[in-house]
Coordinates of C-alpha atoms in Angstrom, one line a residue:
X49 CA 179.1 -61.6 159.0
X50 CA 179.9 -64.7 156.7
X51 CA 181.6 -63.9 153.1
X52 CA 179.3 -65.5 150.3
X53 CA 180.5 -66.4 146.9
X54 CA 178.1 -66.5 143.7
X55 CA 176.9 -69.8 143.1
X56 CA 175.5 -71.2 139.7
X57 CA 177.3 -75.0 140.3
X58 CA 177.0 -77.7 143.4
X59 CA 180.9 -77.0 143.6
X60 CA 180.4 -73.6 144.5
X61 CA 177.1 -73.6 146.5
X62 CA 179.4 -76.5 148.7
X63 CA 181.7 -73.2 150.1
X64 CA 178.6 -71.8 152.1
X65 CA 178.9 -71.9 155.2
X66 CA 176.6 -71.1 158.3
X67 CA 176.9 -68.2 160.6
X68 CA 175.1 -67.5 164.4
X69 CA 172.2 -65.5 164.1
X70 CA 172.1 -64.2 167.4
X71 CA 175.8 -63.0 166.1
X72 CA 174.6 -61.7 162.5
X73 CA 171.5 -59.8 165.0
X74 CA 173.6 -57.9 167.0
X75 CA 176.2 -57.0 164.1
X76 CA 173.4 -55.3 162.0
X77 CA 171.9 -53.6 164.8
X78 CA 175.6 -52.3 165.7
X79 CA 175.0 -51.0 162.1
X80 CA 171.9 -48.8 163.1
X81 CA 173.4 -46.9 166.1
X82 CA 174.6 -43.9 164.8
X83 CA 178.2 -43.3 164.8
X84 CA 179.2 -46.7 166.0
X85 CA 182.7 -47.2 165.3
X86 CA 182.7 -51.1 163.9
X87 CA 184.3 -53.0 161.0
X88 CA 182.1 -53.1 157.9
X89 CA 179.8 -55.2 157.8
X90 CA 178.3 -57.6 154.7
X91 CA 175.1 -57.6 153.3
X92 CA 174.4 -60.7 151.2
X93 CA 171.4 -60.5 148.4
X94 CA 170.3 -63.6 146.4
X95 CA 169.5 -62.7 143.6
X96 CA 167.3 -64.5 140.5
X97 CA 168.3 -64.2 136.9
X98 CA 164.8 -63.3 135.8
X99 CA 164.1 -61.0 133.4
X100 CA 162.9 -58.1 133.6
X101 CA 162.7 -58.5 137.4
X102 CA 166.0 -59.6 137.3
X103 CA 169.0 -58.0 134.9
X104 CA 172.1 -59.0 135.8
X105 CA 175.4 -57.1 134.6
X106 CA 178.3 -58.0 135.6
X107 CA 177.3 -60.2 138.4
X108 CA 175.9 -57.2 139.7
X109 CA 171.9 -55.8 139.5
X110 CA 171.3 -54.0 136.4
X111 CA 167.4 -52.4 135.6
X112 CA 164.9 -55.1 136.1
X113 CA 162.3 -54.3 138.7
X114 CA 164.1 -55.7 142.1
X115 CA 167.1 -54.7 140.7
X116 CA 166.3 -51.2 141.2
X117 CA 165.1 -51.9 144.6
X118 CA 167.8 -53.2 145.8
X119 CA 170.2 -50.1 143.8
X120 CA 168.0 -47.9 145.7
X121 CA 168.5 -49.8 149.1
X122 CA 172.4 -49.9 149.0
X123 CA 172.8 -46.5 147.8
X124 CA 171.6 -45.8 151.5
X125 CA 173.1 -48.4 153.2
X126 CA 176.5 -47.2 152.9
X127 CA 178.5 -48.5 156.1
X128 CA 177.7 -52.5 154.4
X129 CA 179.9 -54.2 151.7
X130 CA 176.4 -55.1 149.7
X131 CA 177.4 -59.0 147.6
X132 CA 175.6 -60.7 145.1
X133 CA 174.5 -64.1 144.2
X134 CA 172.5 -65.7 141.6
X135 CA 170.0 -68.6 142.3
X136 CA 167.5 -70.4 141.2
X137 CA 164.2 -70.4 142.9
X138 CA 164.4 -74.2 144.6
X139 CA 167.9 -72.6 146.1
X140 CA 166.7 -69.6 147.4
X141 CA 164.4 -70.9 149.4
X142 CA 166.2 -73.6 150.5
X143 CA 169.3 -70.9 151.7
X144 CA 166.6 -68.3 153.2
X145 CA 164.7 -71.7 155.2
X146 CA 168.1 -72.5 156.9
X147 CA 168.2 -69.0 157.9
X148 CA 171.2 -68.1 156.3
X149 CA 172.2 -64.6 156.6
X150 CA 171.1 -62.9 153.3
X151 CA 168.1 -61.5 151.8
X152 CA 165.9 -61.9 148.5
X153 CA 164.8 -58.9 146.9
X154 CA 162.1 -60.6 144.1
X155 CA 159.6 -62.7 146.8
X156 CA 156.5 -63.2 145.9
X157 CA 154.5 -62.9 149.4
X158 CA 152.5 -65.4 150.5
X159 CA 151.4 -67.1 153.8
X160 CA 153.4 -70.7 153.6
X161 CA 156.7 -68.4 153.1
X162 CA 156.3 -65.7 155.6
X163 CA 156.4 -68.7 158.2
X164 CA 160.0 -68.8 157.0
X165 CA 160.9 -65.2 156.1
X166 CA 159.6 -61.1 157.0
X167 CA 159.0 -59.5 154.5
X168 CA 159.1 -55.9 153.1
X169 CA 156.7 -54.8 150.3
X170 CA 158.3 -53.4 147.2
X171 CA 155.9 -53.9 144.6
X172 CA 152.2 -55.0 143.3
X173 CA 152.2 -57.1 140.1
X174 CA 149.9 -57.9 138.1
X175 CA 149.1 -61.9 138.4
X176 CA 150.6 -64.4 136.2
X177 CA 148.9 -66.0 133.5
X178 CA 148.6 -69.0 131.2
X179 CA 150.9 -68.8 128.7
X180 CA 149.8 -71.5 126.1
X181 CA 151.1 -72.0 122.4
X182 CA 148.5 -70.6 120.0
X183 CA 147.4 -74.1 118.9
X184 CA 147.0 -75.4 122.2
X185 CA 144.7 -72.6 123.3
X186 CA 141.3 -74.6 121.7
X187 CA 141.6 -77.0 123.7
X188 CA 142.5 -75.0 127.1
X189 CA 139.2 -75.0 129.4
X190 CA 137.6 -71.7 129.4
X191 CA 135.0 -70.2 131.8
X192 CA 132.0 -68.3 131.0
X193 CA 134.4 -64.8 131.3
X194 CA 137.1 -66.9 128.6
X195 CA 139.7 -67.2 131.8
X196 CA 141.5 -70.2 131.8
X197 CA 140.2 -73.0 134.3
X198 CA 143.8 -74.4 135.9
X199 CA 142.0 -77.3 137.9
X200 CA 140.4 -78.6 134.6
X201 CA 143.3 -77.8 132.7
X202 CA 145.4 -79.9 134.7
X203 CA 143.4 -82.8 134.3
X204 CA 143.8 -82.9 130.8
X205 CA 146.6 -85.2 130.3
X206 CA 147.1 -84.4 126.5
X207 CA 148.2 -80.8 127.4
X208 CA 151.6 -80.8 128.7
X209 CA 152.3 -77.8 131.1
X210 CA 156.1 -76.8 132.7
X211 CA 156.5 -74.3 135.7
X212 CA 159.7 -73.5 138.0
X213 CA 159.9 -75.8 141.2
X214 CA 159.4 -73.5 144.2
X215 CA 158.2 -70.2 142.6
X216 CA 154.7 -69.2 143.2
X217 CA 152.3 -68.3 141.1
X218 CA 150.0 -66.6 143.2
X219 CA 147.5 -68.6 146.0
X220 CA 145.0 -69.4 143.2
X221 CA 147.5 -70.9 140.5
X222 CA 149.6 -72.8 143.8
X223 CA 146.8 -74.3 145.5
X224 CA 145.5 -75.9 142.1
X225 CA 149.0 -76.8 141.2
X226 CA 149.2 -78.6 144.6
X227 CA 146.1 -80.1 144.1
X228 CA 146.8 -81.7 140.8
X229 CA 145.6 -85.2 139.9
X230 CA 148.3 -88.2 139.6
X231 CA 147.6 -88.6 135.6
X232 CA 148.5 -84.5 135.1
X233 CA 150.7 -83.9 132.4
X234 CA 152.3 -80.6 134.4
X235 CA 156.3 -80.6 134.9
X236 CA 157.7 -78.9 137.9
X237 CA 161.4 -78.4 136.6
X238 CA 164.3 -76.9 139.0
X239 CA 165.9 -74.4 136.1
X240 CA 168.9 -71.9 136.3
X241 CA 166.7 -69.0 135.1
X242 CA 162.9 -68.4 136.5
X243 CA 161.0 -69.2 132.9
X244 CA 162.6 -67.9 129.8
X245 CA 163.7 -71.1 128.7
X246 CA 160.3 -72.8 129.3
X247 CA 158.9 -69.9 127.1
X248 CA 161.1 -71.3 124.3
X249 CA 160.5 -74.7 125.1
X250 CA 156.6 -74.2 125.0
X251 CA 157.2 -72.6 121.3
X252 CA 159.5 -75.5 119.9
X253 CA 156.5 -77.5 120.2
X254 CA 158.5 -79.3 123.5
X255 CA 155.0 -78.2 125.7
X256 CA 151.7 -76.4 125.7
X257 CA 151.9 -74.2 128.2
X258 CA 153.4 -72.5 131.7
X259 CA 152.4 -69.8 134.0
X260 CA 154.0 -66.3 133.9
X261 CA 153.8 -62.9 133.9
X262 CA 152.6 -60.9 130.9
X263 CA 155.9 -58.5 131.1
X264 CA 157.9 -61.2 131.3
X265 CA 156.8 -62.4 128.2
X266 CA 156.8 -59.1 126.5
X267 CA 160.8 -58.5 127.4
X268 CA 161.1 -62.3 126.0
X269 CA 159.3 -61.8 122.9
X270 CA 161.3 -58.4 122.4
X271 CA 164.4 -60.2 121.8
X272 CA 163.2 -63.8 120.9
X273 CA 160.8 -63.3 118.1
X274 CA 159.7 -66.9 118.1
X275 CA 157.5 -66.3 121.0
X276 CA 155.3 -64.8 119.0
X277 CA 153.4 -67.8 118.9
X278 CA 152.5 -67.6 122.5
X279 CA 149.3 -66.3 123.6
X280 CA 148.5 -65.4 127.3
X281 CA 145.2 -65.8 129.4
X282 CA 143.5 -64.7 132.5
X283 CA 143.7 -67.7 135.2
X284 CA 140.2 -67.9 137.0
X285 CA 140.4 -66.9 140.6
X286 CA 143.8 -65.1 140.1
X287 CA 142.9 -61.9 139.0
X288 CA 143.9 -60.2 142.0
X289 CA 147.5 -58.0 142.0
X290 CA 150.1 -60.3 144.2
X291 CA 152.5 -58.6 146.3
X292 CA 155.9 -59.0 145.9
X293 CA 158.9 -58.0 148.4
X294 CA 162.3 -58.3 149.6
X295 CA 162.2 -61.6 152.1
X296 CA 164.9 -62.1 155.0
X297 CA 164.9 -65.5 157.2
X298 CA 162.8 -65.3 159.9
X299 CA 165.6 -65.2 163.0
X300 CA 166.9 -62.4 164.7
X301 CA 169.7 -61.1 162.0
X302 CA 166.8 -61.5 159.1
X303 CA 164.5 -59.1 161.8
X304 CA 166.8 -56.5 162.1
X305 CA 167.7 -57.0 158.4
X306 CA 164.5 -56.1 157.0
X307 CA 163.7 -53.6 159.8
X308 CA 166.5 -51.7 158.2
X309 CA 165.4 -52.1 154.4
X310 CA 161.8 -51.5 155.3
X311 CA 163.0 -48.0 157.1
X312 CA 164.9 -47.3 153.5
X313 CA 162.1 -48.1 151.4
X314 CA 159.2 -46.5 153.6
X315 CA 159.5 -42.8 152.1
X316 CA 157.8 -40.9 149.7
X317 CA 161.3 -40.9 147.4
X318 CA 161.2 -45.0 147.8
X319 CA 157.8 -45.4 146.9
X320 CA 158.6 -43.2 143.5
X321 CA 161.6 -45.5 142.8
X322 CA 159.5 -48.7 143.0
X323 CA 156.7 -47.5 141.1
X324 CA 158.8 -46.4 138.7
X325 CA 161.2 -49.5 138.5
X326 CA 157.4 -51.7 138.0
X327 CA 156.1 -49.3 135.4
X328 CA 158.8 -49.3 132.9
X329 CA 158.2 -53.1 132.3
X330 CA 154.5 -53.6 132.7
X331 CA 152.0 -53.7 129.7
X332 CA 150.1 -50.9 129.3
X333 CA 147.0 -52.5 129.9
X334 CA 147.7 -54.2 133.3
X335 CA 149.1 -50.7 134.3
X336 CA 145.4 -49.6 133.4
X337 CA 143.3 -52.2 134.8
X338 CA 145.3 -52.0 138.6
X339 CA 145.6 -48.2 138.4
X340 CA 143.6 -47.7 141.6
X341 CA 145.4 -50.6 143.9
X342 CA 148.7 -49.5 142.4
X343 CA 147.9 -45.8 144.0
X344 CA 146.9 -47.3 147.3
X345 CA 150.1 -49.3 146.9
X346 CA 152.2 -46.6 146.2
X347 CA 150.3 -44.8 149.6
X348 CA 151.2 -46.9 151.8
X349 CA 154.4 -48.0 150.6
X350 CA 155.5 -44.4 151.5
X351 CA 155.8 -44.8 155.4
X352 CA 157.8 -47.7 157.1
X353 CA 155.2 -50.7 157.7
X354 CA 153.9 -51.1 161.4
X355 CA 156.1 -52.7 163.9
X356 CA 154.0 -56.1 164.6
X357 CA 154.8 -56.8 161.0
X358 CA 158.1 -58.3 162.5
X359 CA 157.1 -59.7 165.6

């Protein structure tokens, strides 16, 4: 399996470089027979530098909520030399759509990328939400339940919005995004980091307002107390949890990839370790108002997922 170097700069992203699938395929599954004698093999992760999903240390994951995944997934994958690399989200993707030979632990799941990547569940997140500057929020268009209205929002060409090119937002927030008129005021901005900066951006007055989540906030505001400023709201139509998962490209080395980390992750002892990696960062009150799809989460998470999830 290819070598991969971490890769903040075009100079360094340059020393990629492609590797067969077919050969990647048969290496991993080499790495599933038992007592196969074979040279060790390397297991890439791309990883983002988003906090708290994301705590790097050391070029290495630290305690954020796919970090622990991941720790959990390499503590049992033993006979692999596990690498890092940070990227922003518009690189990811780009790396996992050529089918390079790594894997993303922080994926939000939806049906446009899982035509590019299989995916194994690790966790169900509350949905982002509007984060607006507290005197932007009058004039933020409000339903009759005081939940933000994104199409309407967007329309407003006073109210300048930022979010991360190619993250997702959940199907809701996307579609509307996608749908935006020409006149919009809404930045999509390739960034190192998956939002904190926009967060302080939005509170030096520099925009009104981005989509997050609310724990993300929270571990900003802990340790920038500027963002106090910022205020959050319910997006209408994206109340639902989104599901979020380790994604490997969808080719024979990214089946037999995930095959493997879905088999580490589908026990009783993994479902306990991603519950408790979510629920050390999330509010209080989101914890509270998904309790019962978190426990049906938490279920099913506890058993491999069925086969014909990777065919």
């Amino acid at each position: 399996m290819p070598a991969h170097t971490a890769a903040h700069t075009t100079r360094r992203h340059a020393a990629w470089r492609t590797v067969s699938a077919a050969a990647c395929a048969l290496a991993i599954a080499a790495g599933l027979a038992p007592g196969a004698a074979q040279a060790k093999d390397v297991m890439t992760w791309v990883m983002p530098d988003f906090p708290p999903a994301a705590i790097p240390v050391n070029g290495k994951p630290g305690n954020g909520v796919a970090d622990q995944a991941v720790n959990f997934i390499t503590a049992r994958w033993p006979d692999a030399e596990h690498r890092y690399i940070y990227a922003n989200a518009r690189r990811t993707w780009e790396i996992l759509e050529r089918g390079e030979a790594v894997c993303f632990p922080a994926a939000l799941r939806t049906p446009e990328r899982e035509r590019i990547a299989y995916f194994s569940n690790t966790n169900l997140l509350p949905p982002p939400v509007l984060i607006v500057r507290g005197a932007s929020l009058p004039s933020v268009p409000l339903n009759s339940a005081g939940e933000a209205d994104l199409a309407a929002l967007l329309e407003r060409a006073k109210l300048h919005g930022i979010v991360v090119d190619k993250r997702s937002y959940g199907a809701a927030a996307d579609g509307a995004i996608a749908r935006r008129p020409r006149h919009s005021s809404l930045q999509i901005i390739p960034v190192s980091s998956y939002g904190g900066n926009i967060l302080r951006m939005i509170a030096a007055k520099r925009a009104d307002y981005t989509l997050d989540y609310d724990f993300a906030l929270a571990y900003e505001m802990s340790r920038a107390p500027e963002l106090a400023t910022l205020k959050t709201v319910a997006v209408a139509g994206g109340s639902a949890p989104v599901t979020v998962g380790v994604a490997c490209p969808r080719t024979p080395w990214g089946r037999a990839a995930i095959r493997r980390i879905d088999r580490l992750l589908g026990t009783r002892e993994g479902a306990a370790a991603l519950m408790q990696a979510q629920t050390r960062w999330q509010t209080e009150a989101s914890r509270q108002r998904h309790a019962a799809a978190l426990a049906e989460f938490t279920r099913q998470r506890g058993k491999p997922s069925p086969a014909s999830d990777y065919e």
